[in-house]
Coordinates of C-alpha atoms in Angstrom, one line a residue:
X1 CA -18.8 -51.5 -33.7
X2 CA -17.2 -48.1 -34.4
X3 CA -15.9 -45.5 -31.6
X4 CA -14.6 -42.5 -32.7
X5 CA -12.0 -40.2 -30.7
X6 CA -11.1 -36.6 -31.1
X7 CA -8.7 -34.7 -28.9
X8 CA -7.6 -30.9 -29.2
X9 CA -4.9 -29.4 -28.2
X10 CA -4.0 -25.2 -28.0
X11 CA -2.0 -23.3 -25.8
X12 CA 0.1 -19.7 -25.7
X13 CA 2.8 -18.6 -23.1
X14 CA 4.1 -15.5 -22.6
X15 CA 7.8 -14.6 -22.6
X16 CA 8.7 -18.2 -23.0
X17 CA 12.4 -18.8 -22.8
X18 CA 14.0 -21.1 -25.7
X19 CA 16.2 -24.1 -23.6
X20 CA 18.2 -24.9 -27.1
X21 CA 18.6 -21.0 -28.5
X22 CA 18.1 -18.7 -25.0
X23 CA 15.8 -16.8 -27.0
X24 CA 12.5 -15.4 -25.1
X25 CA 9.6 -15.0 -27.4
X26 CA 5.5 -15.5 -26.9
X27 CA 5.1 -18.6 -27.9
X28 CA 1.4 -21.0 -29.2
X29 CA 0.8 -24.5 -30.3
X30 CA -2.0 -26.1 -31.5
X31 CA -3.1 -29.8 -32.7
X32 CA -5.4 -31.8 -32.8
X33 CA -6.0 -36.3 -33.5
X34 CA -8.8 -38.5 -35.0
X35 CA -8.9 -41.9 -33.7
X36 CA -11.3 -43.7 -35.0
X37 CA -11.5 -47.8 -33.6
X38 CA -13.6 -50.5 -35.6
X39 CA -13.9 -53.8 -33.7
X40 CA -15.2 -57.3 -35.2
X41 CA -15.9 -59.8 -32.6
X42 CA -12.2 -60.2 -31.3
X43 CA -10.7 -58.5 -34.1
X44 CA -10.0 -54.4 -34.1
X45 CA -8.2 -51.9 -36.4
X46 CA -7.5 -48.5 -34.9
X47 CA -6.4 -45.7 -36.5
X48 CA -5.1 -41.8 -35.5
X49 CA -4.2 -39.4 -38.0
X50 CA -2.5 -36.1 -35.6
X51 CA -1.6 -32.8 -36.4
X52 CA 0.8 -30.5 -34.3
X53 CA 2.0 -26.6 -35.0
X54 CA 4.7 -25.1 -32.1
X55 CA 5.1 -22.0 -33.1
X56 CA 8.9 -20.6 -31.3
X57 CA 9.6 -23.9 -30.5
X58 CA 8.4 -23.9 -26.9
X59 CA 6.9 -27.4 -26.6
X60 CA 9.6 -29.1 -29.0
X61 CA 12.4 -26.9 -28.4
X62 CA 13.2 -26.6 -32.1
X63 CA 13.4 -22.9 -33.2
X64 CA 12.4 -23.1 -36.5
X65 CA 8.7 -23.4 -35.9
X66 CA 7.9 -27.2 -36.9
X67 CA 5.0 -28.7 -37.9
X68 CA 4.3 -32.6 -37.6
X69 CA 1.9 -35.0 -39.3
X70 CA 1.7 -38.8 -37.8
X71 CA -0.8 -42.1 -39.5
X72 CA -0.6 -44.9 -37.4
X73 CA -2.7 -47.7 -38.3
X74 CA -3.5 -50.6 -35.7
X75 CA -4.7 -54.1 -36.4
X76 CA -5.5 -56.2 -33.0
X77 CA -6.9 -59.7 -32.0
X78 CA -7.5 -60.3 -28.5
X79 CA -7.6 -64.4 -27.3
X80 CA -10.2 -65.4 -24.7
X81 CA -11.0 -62.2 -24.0
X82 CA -7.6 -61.6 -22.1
X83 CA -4.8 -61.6 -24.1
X84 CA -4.1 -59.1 -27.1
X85 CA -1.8 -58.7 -29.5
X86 CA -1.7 -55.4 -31.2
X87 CA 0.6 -54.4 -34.3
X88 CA 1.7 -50.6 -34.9
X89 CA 2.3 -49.0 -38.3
X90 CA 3.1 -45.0 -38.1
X91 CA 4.6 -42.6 -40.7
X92 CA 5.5 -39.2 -39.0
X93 CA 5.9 -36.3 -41.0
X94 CA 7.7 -32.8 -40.2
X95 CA 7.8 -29.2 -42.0
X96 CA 11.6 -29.5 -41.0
X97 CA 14.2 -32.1 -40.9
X98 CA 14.2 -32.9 -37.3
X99 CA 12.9 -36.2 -36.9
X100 CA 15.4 -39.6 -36.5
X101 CA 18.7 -39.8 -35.0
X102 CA 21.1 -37.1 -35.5
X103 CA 24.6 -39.3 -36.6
X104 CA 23.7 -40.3 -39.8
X105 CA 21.2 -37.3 -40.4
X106 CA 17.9 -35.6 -39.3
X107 CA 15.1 -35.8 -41.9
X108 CA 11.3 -35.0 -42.3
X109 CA 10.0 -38.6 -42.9
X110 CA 10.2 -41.5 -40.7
X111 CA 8.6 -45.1 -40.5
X112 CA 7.9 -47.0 -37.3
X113 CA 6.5 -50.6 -36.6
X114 CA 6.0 -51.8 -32.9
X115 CA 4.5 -55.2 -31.6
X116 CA 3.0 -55.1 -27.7
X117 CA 0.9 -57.5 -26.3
X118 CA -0.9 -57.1 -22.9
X119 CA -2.9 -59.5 -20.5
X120 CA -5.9 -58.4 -18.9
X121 CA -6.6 -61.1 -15.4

């Protein structure tokens, strides 16, 4: 079985103040994410490929007008109908280097992988 998600996202504000720069600017985002979810008896793989634009920085408070890019793939197997254990793979992408932990340095690129596991009763 196959379910397919979409989601959009677009907004404006006018006069919106900058918290990093002070700066006051009308500011618009947009995005938008595809999640499609194939399940096999027990067995699922999810996947969500996302786009976001923030033009002035007013929903990510960078000023240089970033755009981002995330893959995340997610294979699952859920036990007696109950208990699931779900891997995460994501790549994130941005137009600027602003993604990671400042101290060494900011970059475009980065690489998760998560583990969770939940219990329906």
């Amino acid at each position: 079985m196959i379910t397919i998600n979409f989601q959009a996202n677009l907004g404006s504000e006018k006069a919106a103040g900058h918290e990093n720069t002070g700066a006051v600017a009308d500011a618009s985002w947009v995005g938008f994410g595809l999640q499609p979810v194939l399940k096999a008896g027990a067995a699922s793989v999810g996947a969500r490929f996302e786009y976001f634009k923030d033009t002035k920085g007013s929903r990510t408070l960078f000023a240089n007008d970033p755009s981002f890019i995330n893959f995340t793939i997610t294979p699952g197997y859920t036990f007696d109908n109950a208990f699931t254990l779900r891997a995460e793979f994501r790549y994130d992408s941005s137009s600027e280097e602003v993604l990671g932990v400042p101290a060494p340095g900011l970059k475009k690129n980065q690489s998760t992988i998560a583990l969770s596991a939940h219990y329906v009763f």
